Short mmCIF file of C-alpha atoms and ligand atoms in Angstrom, two decimals:
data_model
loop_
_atom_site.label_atom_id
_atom_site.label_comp_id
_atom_site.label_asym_id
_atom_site.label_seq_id
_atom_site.Cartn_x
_atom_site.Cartn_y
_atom_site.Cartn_z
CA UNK A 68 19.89 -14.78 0.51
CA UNK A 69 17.27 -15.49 -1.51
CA UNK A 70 17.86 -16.72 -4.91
CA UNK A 71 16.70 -18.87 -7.44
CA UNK A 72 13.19 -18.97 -5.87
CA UNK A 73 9.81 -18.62 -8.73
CA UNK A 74 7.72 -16.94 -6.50
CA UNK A 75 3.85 -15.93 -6.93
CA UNK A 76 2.72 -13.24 -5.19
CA UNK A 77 -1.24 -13.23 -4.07
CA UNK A 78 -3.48 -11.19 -2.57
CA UNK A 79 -6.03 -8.72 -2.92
CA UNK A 80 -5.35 -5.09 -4.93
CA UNK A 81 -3.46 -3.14 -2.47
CA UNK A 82 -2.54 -5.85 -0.43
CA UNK A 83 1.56 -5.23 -0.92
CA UNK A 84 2.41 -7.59 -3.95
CA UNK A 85 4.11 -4.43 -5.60
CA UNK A 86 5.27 -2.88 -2.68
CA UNK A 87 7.19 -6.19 -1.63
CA UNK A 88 7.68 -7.02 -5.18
CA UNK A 89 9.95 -3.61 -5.14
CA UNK A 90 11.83 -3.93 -1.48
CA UNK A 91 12.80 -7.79 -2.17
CA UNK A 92 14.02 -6.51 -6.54
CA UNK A 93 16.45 -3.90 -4.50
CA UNK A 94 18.19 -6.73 -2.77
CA UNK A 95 17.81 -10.04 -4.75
CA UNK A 96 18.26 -11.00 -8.01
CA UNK A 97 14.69 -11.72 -8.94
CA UNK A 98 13.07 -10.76 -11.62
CA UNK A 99 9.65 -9.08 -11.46
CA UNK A 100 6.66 -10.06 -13.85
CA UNK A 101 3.59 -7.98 -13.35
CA UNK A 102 0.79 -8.18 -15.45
CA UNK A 103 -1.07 -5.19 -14.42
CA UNK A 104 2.75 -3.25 -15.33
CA UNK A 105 2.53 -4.98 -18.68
CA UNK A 106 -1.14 -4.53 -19.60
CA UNK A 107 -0.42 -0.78 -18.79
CA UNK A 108 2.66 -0.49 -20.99
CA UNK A 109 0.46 -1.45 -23.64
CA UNK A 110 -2.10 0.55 -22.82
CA UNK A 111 0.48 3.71 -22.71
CA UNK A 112 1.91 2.48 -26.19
CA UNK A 113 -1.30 2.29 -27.70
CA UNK A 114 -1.39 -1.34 -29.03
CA UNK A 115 -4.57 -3.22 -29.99
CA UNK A 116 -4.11 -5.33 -26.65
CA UNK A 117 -3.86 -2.42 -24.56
CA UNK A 118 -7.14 -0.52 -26.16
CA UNK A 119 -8.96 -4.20 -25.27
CA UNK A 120 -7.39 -3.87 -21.56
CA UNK A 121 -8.05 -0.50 -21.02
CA UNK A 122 -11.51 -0.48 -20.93
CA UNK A 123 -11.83 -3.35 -18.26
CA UNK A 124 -9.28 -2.26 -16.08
CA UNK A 125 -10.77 1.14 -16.19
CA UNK A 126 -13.91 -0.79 -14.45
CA UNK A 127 -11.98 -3.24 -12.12
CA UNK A 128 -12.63 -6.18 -14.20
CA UNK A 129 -10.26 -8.91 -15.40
CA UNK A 130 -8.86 -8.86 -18.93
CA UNK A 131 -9.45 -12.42 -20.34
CA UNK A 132 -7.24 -15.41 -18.99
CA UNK A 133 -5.55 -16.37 -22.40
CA UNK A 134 -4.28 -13.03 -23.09
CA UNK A 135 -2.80 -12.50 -20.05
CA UNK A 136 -1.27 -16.29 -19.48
CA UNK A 137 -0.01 -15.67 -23.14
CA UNK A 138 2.08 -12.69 -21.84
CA UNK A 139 3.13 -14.41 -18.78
CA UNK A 140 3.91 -17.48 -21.08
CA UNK A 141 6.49 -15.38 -23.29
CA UNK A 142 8.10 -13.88 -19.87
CA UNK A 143 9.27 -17.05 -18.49
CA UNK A 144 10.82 -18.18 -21.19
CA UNK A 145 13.20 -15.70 -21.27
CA UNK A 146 16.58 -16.68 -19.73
CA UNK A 147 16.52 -14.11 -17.06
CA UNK A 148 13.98 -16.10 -15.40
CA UNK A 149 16.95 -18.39 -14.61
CA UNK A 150 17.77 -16.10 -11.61
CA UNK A 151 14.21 -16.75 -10.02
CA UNK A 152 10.78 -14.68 -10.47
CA UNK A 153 8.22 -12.83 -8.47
CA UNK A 154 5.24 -13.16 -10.32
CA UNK A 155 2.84 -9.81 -9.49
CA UNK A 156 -1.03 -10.05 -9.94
CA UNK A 157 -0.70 -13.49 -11.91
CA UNK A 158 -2.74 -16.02 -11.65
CA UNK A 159 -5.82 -14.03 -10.60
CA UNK A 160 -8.64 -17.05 -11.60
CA UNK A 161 -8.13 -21.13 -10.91
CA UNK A 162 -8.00 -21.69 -15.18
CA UNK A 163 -5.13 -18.88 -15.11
CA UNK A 164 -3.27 -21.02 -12.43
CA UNK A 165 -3.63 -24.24 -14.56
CA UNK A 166 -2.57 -22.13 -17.36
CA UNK A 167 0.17 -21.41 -15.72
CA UNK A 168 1.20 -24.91 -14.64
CA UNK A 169 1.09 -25.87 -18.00
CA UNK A 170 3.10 -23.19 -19.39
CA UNK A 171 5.91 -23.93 -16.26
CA UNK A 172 5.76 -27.72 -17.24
CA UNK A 173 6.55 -26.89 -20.58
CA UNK A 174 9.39 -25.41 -19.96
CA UNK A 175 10.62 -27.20 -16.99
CA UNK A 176 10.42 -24.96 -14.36
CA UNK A 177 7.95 -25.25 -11.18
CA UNK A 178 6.89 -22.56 -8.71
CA UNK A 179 8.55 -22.42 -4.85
CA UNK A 180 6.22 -20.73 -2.56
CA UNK A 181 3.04 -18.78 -2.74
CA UNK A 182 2.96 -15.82 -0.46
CA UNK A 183 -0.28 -14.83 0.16
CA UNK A 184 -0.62 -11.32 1.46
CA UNK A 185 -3.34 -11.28 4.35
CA UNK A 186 -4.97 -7.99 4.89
CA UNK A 187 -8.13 -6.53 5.89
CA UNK A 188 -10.82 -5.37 3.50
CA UNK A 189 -10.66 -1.73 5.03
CA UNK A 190 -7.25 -1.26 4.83
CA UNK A 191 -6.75 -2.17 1.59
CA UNK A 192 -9.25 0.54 0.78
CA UNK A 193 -7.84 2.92 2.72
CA UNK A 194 -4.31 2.07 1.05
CA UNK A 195 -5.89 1.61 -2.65
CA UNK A 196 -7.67 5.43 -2.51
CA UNK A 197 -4.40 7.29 -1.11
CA UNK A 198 -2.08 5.25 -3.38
CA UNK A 199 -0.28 7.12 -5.71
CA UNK A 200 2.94 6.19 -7.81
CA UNK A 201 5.46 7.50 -9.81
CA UNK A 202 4.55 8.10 -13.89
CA UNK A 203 8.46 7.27 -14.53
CA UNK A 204 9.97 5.07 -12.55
CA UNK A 205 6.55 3.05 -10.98
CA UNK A 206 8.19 3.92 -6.90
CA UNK A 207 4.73 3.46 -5.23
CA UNK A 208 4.12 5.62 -2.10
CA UNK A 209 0.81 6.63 -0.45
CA UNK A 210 -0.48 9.68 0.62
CA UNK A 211 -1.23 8.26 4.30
CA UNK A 212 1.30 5.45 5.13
CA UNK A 213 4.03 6.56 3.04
CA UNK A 214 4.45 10.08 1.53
CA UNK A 215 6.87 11.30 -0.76
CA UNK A 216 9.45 13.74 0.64
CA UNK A 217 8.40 16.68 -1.20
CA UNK A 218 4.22 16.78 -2.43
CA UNK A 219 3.69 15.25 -6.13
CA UNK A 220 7.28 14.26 -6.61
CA UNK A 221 9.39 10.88 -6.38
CA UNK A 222 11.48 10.56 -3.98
CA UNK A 223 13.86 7.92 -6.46
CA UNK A 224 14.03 9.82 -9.20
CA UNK A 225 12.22 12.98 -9.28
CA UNK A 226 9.46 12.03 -11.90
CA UNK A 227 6.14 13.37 -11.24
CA UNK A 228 3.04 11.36 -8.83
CA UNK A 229 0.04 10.46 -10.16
CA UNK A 230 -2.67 8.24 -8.94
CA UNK A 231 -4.04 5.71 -10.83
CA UNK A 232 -7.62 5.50 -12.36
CA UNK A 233 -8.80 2.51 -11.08
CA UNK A 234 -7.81 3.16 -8.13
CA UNK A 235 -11.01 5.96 -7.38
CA UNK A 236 -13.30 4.74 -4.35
CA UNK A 237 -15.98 2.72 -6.73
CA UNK A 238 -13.45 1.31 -8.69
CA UNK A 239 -11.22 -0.14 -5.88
CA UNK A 240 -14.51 -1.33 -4.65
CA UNK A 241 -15.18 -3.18 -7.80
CA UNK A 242 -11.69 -4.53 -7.47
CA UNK A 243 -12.25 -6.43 -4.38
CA UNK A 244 -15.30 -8.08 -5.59
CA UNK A 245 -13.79 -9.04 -7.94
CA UNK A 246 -10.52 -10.59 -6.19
CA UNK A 247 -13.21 -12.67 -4.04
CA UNK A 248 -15.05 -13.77 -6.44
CA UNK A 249 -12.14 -15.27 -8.80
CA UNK A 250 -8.77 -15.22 -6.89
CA UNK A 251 -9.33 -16.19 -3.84
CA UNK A 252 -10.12 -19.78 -4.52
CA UNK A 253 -6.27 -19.77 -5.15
CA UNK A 254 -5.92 -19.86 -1.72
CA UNK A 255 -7.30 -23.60 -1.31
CA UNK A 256 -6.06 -24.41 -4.79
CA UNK A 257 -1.97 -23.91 -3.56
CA UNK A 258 -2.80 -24.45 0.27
CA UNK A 259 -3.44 -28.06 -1.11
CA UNK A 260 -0.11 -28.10 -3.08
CA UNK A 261 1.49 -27.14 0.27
CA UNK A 262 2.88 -24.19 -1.39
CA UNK A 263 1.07 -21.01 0.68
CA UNK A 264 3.23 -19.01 2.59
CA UNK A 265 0.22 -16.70 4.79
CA UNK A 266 1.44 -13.66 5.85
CA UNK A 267 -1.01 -11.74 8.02
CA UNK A 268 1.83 -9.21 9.40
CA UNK A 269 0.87 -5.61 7.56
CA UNK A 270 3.88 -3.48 9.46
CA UNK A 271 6.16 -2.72 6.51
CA UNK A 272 9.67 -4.07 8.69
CA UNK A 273 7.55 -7.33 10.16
CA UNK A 274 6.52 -8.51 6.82
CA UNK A 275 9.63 -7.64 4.99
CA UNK A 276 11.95 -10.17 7.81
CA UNK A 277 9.70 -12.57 7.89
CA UNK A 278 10.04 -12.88 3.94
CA UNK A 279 13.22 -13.03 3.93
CA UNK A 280 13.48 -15.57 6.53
CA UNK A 281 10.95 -17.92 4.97
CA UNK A 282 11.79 -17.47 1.28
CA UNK A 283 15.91 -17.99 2.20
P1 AMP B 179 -2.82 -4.73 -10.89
O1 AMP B 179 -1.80 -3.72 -11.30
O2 AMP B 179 -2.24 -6.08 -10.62
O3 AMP B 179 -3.70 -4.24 -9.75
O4 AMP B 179 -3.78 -4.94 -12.15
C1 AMP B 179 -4.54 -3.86 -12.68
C2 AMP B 179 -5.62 -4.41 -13.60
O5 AMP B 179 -5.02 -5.11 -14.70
C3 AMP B 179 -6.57 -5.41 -12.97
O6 AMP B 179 -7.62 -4.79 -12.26
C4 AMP B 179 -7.07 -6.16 -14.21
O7 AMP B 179 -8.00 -5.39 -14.94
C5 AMP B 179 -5.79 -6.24 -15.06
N1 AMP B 179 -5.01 -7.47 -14.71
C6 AMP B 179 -3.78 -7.53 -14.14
N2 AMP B 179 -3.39 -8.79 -13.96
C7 AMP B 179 -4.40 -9.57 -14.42
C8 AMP B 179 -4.61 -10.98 -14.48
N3 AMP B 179 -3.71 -11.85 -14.01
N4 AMP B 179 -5.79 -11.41 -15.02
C9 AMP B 179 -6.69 -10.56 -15.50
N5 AMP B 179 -6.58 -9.23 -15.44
C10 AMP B 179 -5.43 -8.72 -14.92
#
C-alpha cells in the first residue's frame, strides 16, 4: 500500500514520470501535480500565463522558475495533498528545488523519496517521437511500445490521439539538452539528502513492482 508518501518524480522527457504517474493514480490515493499538465491547461484556456508558456515549450525550453514554483506552491496547499503527492516534471532546475523546500517548510510538509527514472538517451527519443496521448482524458500510449487498440482512438475513453508539438524530432532533441543542462544536477542535489530512489529497470511490469515495493 502506498499512502501518504510526497513523492517527486525525475527524469528526463519521456523517461516514464507520466506513465508511472498514471499506473500508481489507478491504485493509490495520490494525488498527481504536473506542471507540464497545468502549463498546458492554460495554454488551452488561453490565459496570459499560458500565451507566456506556450512559446517556450513550443521550443523545449523552461518557462521561468517563479511561475512555475508559484503554481506548484498553490497545489500543495490544498488539503488533498493530505493523502500524499506525485509531483510530475517539478523541480526541473536546483533554485526550483530550493523553491520548493521552502514552499514545503512553509507549510509543514517534507518530501519522501525521489524516484529518479534512469533511461537511455536513445530510447527516450525513440519513445518521445512515437508518443502520442489522448486530447480528453491525457491516457498516454505510443505508437511503438504501446498502441491503442483501434488507430487514433483511446482505448479509456474513446477521445481522439494526438501527438504533442514538442514532441517533433528537433524539439525532443532540444528537450534533452535541456534536462542535462538544468535538471540533472538534481540528481547529486537529493542523492545527498539520501532521498533518490534510481530506477534503471525500463520493462513496464519490472519498474512498476519494484515501485511499489520500495515506495510501500
Ligand atoms: P512536461 O509535460 O513535463 O514534459 O513539460 C512540458 C514543457 O512544459 C517543458 O518542456 C517546459 O517547457 C514546461 N515545463 C513543465 N514543467 C516545468 C518546470 N518544472 N519548469 C520549467 N518549465 C516546465
Amino acid at each position: 500500500m502506498i499512502s501518504k508518501k510526497n513523492l517527486i518524480f525525475l527524469g528526463a522527457p519521456g523517461a516514464g514520470k507520466g506513465t508511472f504517474s498514471a499506473m500508481l493514480l489507478d491504485k493509490y490515493p495520490l494525488v498527481h501535480i504536473s506542471t507540464g499538465d497545468i502549463l498546458r491547461t492554460e495554454i488551452k484556456n488561453g490565459t496570459d500565463l499560458g500565451k507566456q508558456a506556450a512559446a517556450l515549450m513550443e521550443k523545449g525550453n523552461l518557462v521561468p522558475d517563479d511561475i512555475v514554483a508559484g503554481m506548484v506552491r498553490d497545489r500543495l496547499a490544498k488539503q488533498d495533498c493530505d493523502n500524499g503527492f506525485i509531483l510530475d516534471g517539478f523541480p526541473r532546475t536546483v533554485n526550483q528545488a530550493d523553491l520548493l523546500e521552502e514552499a514545503l517548510q512553509d507549510i509543514g510538509r517534507a518530501i519522501d523519496r525521489v524516484v529518479f527514472f534512469d533511461v537511455e538517451d536513445e530510447l527516450i527519443l525513440k519513445r518521445l517521437t512515437a508518443r502520442i496521448s489522448c486530447k480528453d482524458c491525457g491516457e498516454i500510449f505510443n505508437k511503438i511500445f504501446h498502441p491503442p487498440q483501434e488507430e487514433g482512438k483511446c482505448d479509456k475513453c474513446g477521445g481522439g490521439l494526438f501527438q504533442r508539438p514538442d514532441d517533433s524530432l528537433e524539439t525532443a532533441r532540444e528537450r534533452l539538452r535541456v534536462y542535462y543542462e538544468n535538471t540533472q544536477p538534481l540528481i547529486d542535489y537529493y542523492s545527498e539528502k539520501g532521498l533518490l530512489l534510481p530506477i534503471t529497470e525500463t520493462q513496464k511490469e519490472l519498474v512498476f513492482r519494484k515501485l511499489e515495493k520500495e515506495l510501500a
